[in-house]
mmCIF file of C-alpha atoms and ligand atoms in Angstrom:
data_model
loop_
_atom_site.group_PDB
_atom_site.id
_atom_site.type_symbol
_atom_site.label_atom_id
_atom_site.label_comp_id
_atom_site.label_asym_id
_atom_site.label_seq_id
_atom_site.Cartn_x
_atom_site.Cartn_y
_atom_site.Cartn_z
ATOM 1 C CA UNK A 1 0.000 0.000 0.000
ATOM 2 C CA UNK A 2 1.337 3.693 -1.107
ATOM 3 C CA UNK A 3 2.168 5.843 2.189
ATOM 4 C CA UNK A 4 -0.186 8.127 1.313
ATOM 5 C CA UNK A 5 1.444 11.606 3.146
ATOM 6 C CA UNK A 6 -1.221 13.125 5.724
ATOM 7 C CA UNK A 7 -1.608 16.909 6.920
ATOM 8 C CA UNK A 8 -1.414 16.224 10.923
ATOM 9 C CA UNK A 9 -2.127 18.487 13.925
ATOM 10 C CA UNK A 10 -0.402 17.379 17.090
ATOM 11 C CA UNK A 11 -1.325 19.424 20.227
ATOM 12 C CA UNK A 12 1.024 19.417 23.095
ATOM 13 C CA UNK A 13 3.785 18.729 20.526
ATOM 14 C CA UNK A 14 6.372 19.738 23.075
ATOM 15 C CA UNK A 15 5.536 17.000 25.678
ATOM 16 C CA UNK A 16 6.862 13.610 26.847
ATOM 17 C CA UNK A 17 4.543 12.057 23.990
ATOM 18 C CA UNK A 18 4.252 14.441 21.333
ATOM 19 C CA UNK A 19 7.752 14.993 20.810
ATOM 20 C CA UNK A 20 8.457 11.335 19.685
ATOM 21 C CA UNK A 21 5.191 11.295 18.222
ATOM 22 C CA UNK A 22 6.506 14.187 15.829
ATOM 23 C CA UNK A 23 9.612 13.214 15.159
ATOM 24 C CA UNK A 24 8.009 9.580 13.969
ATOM 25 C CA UNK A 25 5.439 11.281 11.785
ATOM 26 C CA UNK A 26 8.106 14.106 10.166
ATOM 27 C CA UNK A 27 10.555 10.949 9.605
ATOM 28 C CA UNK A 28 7.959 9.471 7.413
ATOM 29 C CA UNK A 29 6.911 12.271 5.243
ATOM 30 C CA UNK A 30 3.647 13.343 6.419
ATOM 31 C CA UNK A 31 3.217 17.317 7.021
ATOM 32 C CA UNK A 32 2.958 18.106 11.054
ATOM 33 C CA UNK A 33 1.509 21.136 12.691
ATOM 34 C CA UNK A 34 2.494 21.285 16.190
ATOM 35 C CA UNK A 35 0.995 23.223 18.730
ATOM 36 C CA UNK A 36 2.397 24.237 22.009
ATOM 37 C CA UNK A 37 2.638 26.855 24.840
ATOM 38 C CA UNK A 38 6.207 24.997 25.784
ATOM 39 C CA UNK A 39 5.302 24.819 29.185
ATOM 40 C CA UNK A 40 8.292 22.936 29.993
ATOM 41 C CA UNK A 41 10.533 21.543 27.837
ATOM 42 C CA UNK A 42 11.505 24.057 25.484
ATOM 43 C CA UNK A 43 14.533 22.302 23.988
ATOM 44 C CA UNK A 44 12.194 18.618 23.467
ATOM 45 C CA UNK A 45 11.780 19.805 19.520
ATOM 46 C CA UNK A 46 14.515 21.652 18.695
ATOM 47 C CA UNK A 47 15.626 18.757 16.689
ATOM 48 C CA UNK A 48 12.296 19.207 14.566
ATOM 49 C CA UNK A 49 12.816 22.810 13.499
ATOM 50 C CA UNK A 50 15.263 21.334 10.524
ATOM 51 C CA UNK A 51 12.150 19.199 9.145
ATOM 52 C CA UNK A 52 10.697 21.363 5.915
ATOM 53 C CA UNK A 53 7.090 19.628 6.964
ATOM 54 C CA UNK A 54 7.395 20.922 10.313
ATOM 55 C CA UNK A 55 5.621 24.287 11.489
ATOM 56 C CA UNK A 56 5.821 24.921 15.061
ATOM 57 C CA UNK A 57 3.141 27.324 16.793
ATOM 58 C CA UNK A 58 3.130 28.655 20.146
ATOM 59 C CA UNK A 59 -0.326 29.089 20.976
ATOM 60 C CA UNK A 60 -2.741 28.239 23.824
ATOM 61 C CA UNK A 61 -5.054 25.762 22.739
ATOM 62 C CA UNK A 62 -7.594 26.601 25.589
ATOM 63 C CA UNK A 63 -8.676 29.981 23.517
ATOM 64 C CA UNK A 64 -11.003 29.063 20.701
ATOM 65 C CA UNK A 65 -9.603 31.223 18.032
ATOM 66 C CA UNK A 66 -6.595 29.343 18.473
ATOM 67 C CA UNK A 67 -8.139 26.090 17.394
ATOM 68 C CA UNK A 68 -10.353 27.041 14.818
ATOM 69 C CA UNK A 69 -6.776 28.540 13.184
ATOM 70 C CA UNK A 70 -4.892 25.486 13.580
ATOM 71 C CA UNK A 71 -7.195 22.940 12.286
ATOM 72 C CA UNK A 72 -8.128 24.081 8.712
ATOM 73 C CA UNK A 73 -6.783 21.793 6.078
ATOM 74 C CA UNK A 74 -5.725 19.255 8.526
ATOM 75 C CA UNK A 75 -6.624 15.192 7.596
ATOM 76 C CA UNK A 76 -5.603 13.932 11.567
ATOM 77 C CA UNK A 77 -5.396 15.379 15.025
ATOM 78 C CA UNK A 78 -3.676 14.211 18.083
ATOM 79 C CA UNK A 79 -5.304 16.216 20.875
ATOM 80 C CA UNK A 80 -2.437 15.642 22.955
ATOM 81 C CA UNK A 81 -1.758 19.021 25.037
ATOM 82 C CA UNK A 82 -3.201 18.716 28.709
ATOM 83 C CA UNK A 83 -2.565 19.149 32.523
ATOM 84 C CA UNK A 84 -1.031 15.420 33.097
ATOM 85 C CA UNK A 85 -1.468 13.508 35.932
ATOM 86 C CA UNK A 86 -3.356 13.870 38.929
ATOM 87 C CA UNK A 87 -0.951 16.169 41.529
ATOM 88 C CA UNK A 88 -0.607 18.562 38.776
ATOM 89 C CA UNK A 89 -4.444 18.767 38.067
ATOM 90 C CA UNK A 90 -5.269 19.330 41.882
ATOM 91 C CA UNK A 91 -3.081 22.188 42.015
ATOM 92 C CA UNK A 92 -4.319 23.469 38.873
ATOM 93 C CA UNK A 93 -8.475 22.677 38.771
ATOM 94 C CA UNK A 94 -9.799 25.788 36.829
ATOM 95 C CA UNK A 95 -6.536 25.374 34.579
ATOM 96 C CA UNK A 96 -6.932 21.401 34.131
ATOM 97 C CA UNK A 97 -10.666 21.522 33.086
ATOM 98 C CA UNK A 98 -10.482 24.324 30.580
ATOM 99 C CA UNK A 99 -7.342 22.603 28.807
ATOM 100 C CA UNK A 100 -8.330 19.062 29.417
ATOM 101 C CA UNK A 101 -12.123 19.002 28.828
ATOM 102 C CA UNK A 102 -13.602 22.503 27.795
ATOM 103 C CA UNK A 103 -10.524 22.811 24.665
ATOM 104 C CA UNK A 104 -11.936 19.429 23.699
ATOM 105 C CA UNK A 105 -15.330 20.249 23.488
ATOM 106 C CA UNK A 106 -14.426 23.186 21.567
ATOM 107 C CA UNK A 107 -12.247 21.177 19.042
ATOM 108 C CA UNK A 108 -15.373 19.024 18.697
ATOM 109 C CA UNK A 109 -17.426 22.135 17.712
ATOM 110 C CA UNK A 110 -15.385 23.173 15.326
ATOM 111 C CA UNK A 111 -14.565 19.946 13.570
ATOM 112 C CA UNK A 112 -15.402 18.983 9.871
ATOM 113 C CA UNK A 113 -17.160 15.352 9.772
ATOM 114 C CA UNK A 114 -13.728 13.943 7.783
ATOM 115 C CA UNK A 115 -11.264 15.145 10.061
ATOM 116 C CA UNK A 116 -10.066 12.475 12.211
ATOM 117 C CA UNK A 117 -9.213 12.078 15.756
ATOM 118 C CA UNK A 118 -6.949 10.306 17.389
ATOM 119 C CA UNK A 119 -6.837 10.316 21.300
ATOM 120 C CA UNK A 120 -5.131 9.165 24.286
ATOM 121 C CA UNK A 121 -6.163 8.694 27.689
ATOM 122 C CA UNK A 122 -5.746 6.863 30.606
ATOM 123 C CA UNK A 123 -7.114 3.932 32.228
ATOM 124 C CA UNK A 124 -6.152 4.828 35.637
ATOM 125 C CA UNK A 125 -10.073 4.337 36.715
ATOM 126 C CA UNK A 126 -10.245 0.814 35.827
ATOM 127 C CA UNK A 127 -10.627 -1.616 39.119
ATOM 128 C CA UNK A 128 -9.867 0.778 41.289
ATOM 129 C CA UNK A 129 -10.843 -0.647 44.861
ATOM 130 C CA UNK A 130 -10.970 -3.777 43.418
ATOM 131 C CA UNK A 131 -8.387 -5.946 44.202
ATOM 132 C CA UNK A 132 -6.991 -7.677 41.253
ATOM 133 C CA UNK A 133 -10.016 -6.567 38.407
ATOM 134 C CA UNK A 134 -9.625 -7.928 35.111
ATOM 135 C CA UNK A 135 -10.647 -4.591 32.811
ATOM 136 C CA UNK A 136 -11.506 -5.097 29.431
ATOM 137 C CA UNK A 137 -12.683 -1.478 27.641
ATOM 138 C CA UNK A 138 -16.259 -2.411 29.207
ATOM 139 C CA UNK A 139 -15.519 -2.362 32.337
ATOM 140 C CA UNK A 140 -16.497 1.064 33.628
ATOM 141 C CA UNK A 141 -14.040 4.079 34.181
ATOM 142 C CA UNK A 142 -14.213 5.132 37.722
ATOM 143 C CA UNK A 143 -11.584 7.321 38.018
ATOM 144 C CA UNK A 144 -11.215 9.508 41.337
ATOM 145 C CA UNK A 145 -8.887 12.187 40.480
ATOM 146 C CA UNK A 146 -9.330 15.119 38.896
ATOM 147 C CA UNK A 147 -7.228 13.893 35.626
ATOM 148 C CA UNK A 148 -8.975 10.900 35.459
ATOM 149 C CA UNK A 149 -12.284 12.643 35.773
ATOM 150 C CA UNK A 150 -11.582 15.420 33.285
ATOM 151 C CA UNK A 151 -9.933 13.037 30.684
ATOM 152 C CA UNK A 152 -12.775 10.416 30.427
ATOM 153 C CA UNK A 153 -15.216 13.094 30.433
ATOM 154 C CA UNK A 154 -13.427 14.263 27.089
ATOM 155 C CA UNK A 155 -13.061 10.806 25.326
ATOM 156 C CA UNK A 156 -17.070 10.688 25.290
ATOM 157 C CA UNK A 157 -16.731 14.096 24.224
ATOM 158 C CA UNK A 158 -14.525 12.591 21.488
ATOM 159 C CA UNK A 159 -16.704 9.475 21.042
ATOM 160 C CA UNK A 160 -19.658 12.041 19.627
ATOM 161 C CA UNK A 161 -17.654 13.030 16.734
ATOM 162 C CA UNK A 162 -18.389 10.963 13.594
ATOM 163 C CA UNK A 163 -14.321 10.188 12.822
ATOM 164 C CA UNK A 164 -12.455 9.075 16.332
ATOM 165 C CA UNK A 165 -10.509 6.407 17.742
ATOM 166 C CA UNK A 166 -9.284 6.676 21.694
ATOM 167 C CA UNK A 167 -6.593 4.778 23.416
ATOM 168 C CA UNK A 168 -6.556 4.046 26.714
ATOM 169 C CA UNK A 169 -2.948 3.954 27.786
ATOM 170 C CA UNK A 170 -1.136 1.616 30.039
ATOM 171 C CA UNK A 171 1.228 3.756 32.453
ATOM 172 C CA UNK A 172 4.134 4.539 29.712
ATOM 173 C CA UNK A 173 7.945 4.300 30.115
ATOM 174 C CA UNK A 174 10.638 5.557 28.244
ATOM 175 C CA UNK A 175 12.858 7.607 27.048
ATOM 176 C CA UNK A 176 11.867 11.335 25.127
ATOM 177 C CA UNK A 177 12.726 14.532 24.546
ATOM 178 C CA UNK A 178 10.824 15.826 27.045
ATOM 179 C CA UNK A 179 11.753 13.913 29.752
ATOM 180 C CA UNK A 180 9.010 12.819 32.278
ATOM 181 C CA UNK A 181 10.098 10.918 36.080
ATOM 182 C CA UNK A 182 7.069 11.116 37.708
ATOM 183 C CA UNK A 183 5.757 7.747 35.394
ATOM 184 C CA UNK A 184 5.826 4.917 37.691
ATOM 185 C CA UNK A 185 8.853 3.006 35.993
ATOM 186 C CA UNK A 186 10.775 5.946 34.822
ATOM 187 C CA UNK A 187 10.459 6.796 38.692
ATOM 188 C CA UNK A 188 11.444 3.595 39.943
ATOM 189 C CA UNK A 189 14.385 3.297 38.251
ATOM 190 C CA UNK A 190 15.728 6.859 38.345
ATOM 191 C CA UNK A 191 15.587 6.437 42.308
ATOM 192 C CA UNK A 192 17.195 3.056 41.800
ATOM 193 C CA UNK A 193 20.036 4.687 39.902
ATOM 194 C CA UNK A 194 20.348 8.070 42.129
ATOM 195 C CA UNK A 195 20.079 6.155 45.787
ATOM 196 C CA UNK A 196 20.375 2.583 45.206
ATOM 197 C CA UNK A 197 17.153 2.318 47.468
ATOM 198 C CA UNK A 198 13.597 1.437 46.416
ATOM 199 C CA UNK A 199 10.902 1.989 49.318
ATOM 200 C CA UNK A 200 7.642 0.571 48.171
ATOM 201 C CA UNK A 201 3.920 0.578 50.002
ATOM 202 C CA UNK A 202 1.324 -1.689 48.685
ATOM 203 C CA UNK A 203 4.082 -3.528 46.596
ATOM 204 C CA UNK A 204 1.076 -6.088 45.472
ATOM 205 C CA UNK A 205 -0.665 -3.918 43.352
ATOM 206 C CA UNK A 206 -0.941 -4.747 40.074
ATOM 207 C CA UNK A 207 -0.977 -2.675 36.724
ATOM 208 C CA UNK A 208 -0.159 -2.531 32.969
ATOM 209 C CA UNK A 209 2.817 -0.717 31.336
ATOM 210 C CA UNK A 210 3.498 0.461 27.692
ATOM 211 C CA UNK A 211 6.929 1.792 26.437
ATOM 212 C CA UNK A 212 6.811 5.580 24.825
ATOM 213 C CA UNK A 213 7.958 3.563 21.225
ATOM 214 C CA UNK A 214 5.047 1.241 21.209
ATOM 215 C CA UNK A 215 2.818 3.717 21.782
ATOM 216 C CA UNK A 216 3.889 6.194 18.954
ATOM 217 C CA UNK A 217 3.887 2.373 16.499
ATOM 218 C CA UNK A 218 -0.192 2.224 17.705
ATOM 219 C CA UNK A 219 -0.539 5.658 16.663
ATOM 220 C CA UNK A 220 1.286 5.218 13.263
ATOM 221 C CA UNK A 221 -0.734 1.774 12.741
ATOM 222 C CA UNK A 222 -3.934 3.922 13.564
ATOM 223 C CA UNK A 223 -3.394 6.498 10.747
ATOM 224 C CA UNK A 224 -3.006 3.722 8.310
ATOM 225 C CA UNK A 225 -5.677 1.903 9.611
ATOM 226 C CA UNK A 226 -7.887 4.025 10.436
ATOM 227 C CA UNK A 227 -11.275 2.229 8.694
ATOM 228 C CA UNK A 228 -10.884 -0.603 10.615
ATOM 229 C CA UNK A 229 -10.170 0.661 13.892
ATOM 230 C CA UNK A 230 -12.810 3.903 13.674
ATOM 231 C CA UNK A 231 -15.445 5.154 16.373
ATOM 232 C CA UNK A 232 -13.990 2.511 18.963
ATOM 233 C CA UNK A 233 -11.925 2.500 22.520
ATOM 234 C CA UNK A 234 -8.868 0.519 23.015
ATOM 235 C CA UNK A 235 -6.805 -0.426 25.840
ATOM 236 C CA UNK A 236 -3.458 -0.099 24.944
ATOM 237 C CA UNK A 237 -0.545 -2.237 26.645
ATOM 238 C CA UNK A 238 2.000 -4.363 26.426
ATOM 239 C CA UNK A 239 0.107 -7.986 27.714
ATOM 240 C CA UNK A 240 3.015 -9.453 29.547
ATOM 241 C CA UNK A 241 3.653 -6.358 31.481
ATOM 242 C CA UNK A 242 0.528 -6.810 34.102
ATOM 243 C CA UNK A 243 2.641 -6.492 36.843
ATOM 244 C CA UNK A 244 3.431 -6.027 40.841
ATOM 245 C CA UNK A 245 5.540 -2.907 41.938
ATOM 246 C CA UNK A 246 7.352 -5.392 43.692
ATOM 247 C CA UNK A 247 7.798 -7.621 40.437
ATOM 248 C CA UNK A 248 9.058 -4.408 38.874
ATOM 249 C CA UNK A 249 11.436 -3.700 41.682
ATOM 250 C CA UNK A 250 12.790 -7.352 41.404
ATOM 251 C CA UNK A 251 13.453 -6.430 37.902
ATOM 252 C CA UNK A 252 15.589 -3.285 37.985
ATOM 253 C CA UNK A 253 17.068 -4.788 40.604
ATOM 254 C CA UNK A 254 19.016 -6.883 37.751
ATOM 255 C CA UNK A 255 20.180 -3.950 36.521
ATOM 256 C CA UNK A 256 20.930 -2.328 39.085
ATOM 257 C CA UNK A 257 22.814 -5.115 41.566
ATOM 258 C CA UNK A 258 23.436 -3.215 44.493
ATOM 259 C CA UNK A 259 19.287 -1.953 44.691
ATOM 260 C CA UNK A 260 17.935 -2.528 48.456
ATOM 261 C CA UNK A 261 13.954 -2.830 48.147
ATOM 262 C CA UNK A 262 12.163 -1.861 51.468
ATOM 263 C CA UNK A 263 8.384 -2.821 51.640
ATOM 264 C CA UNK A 264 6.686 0.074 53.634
ATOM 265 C CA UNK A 265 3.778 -1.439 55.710
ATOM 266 C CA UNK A 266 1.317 0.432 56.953
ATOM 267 C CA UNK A 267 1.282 3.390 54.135
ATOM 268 C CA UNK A 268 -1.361 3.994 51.857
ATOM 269 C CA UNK A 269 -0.558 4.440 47.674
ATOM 270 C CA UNK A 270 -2.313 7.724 46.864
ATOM 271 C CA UNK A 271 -2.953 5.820 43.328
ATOM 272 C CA UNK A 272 -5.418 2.735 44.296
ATOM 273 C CA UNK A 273 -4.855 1.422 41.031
ATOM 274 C CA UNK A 274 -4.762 -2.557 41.336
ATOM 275 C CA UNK A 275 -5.564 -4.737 38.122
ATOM 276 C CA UNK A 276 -5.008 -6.732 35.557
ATOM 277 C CA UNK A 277 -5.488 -4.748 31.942
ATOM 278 C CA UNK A 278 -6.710 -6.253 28.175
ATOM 279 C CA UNK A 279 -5.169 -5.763 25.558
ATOM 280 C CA UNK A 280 -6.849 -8.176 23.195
ATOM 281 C CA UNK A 281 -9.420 -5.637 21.581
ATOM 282 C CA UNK A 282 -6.405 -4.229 19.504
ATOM 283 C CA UNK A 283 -3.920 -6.956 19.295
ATOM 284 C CA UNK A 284 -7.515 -9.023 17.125
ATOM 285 C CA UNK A 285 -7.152 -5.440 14.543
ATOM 286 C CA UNK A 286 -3.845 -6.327 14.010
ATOM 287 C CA UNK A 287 -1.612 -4.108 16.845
ATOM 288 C CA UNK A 288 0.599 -5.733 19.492
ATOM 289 C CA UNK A 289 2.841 -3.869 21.931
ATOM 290 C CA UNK A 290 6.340 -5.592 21.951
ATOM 291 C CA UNK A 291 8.986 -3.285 23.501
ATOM 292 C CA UNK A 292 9.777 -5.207 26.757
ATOM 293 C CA UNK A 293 9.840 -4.179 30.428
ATOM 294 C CA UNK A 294 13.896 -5.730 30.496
ATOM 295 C CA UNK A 295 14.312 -3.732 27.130
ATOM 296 C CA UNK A 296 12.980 -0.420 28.572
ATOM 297 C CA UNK A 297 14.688 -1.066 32.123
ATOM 298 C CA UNK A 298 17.860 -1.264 30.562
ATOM 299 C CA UNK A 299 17.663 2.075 28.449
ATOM 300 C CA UNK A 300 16.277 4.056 31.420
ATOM 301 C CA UNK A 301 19.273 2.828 33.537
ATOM 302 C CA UNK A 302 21.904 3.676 30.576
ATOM 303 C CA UNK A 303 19.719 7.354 30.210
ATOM 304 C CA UNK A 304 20.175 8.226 34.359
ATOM 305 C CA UNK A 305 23.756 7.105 34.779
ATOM 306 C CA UNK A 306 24.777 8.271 32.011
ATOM 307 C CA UNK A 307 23.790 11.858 31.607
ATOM 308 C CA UNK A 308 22.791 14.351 33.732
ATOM 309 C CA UNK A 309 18.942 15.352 32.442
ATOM 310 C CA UNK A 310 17.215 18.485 33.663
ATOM 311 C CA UNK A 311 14.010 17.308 33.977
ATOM 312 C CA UNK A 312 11.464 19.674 34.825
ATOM 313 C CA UNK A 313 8.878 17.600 35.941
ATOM 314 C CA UNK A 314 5.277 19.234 35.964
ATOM 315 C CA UNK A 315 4.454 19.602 39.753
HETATM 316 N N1 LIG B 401 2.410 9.687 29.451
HETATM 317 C C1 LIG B 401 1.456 8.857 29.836
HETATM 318 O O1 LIG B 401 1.698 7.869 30.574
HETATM 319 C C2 LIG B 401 0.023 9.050 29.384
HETATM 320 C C3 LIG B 401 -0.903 8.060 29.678
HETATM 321 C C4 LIG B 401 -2.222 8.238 29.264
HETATM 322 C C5 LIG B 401 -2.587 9.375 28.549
HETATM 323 N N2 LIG B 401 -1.655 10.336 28.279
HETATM 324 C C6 LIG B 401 -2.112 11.540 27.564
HETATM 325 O O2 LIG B 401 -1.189 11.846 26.511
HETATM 326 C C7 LIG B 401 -1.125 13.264 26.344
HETATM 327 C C8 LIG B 401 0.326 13.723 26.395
HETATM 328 O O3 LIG B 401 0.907 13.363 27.641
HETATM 329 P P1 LIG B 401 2.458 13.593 27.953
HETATM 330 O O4 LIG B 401 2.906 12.507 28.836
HETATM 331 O O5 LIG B 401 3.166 13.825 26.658
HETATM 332 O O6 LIG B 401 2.379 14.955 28.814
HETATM 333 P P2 LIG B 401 3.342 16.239 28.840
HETATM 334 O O7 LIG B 401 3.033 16.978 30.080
HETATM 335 O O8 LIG B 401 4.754 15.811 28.612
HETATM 336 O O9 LIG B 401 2.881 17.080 27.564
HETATM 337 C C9 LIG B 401 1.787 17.953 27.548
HETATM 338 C C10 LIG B 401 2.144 19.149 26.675
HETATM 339 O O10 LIG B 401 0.987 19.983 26.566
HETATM 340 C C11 LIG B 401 1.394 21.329 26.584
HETATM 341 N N3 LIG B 401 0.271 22.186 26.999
HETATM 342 C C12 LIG B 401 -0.367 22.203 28.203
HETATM 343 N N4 LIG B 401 -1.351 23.122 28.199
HETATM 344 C C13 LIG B 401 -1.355 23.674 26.954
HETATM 345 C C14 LIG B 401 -2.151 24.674 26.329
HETATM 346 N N5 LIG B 401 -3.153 25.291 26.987
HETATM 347 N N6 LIG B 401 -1.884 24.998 25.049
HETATM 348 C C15 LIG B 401 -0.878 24.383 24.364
HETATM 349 N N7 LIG B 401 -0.099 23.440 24.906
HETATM 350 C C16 LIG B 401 -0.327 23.093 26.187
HETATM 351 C C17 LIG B 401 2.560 21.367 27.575
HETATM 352 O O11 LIG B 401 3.398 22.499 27.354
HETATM 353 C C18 LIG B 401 3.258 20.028 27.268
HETATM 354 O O12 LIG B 401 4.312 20.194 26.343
HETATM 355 C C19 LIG B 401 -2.010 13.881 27.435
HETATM 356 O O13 LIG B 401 -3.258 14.183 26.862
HETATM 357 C C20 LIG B 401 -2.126 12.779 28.449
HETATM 358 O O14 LIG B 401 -3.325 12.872 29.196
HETATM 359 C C21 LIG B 401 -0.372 10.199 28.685
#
């Protein structure tokens, strides 16, 4: 099949997701608008500014004018920009439901019935308080913080619009340009790394985990296959990585021989999250996550000894 070159609009462009996302999509041909307010990182696409199909805008997608600019004569969008994670959103309520729910509403509005979404969210409010849940994409989101809340309010918002597909992300670990330690593994092994000590509380709980890589091949495998995945939810995972804290531990622990893991008794996770995730709906339309947990380990150990990252993170 030709690889037909799209006009795409990735908001957030700057951030731990968007960055690689670009940089996959300009490698490939297709035209990219990215959108950002560079909250951050402001160096994460500096390597993008040499791409001819790149233009870069720094504009605040909350503001209505801005969107209805940036989305003329564009075939995809990856609605990516957003308050992330839930400390960040408490501090920030008034800021993380404009940009996280009210912008999406608004992108809605203004859509043409062809132009395609593509969207991310979490699945942090699967099973939670339910010890060991096995959550397929029917199982209902529950979610308790303020992220979770304002992001699966704005995948239905999504879901109305006639062109749409929504992933609902594992917990994702990686490398990018914009570099993000707060993600459970990306945390766990930079504190490996830095103090050789892991303290854990509620080391039995249980969740799935994606590398950064496999997520940007979903989204590439989405824009080419688009008809058959369209006006659906998918979890989005890698199936062999449903996994303890304490399994995880155990595992950087290889790489990282001289690791002491504590178990903390008595101390409550702020993120109840406990369950077993399914992949399946995806992996049947032809997409299976295959970057491994070892694989990913191994790379985030190499990225903290080795260099000395400023990494801003977001709270
Ligand atoms: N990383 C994950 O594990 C994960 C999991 C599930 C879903 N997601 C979703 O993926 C998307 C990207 O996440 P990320 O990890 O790359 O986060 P990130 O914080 O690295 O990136 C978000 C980007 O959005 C930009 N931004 C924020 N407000 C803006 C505004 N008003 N106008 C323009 N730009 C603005 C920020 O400057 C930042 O560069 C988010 O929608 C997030 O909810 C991420």
């Amino acid at each position: 099949m030709p690889n037909i070159k799209k006009r795409i609009l990735i908001t957030g462009v700057a951030g731990f997701i968007g960055s690689k996302l670009a940089t996959a999509l300009l490698n490939q041909g297709h035209k990219v608008l990215g959108v950002d307010l560079l909250k951050y990182d402001k160096a994460s696409i500096n390597h993008l500014y040499s791409f001819k199909n790149f233009t870069f805008l720094k504009e605040d997608i909350s503001k209505e004018s801005v969107v209805k600019k940036i989305i003329k004569n564009i075939d995809f969008i990856f609605p990516l920009a957003a308050l992330v994670g839930a400390p960040l959103c408490e501090k920030n309520k008034k800021e993380a439901i404009k940009v996280n729910l009210s912008s999406i509403k608004t992108l809605i509005n203004n859509l043409e019935k062809n132009q395609k979404i593509i969207y991310p969210t979490t699945n942090s409010g699967y099973g939670v308080g339910q010890q060991n849940a096995y959550c397929t994409e029917e199982t209902p989101l529950n979610p308790i913080s303020l992220y979770g809340k304002t992001k699966s309010l704005a995948e239905k918002e999504i879901s109305k619009h006639s062109n749409y597909i929504s992933f609902r992300l594992a917990t994702v670990f990686g490398y990018s340009y914009r570099m993000r330690s707060d993600l459970l593994i990306n945390n766990f092994v930079k504190t490996a790394v830095d103090k050789k000590k892991l303290a854990i509380f509620e080391p039995n709980f249980r969740r799935n985990f994606i590398h950064i890589d496999d997520v940007i091949l979903a989204f590439v495998f989405s824009i080419k296959n688009f008809k058959l995945l369209r006006n659906n939810v998918y979890n989005l995972g890698l199936s062999s990585a449903n996994i303890t804290k304490l399994e995880l531990a155990k595992k950087i622990k290889k790489n990282v021989k001289s690791l002491k893991i504590k178990i903390v008794k008595n101390k409550k996770d702020p993120d109840q999250r406990d369950y077993y995730v399914s992949n399946k709906k995806i992996e049947k339309k032809g997409f299976k996550a295959n970057i491994s947990l070892e694989e990913g380990i191994l790379e985030l150990v190499k990225v903290f000894e080795n260099s000395d990252l400023n990494i801003k993170n977001n709270y």
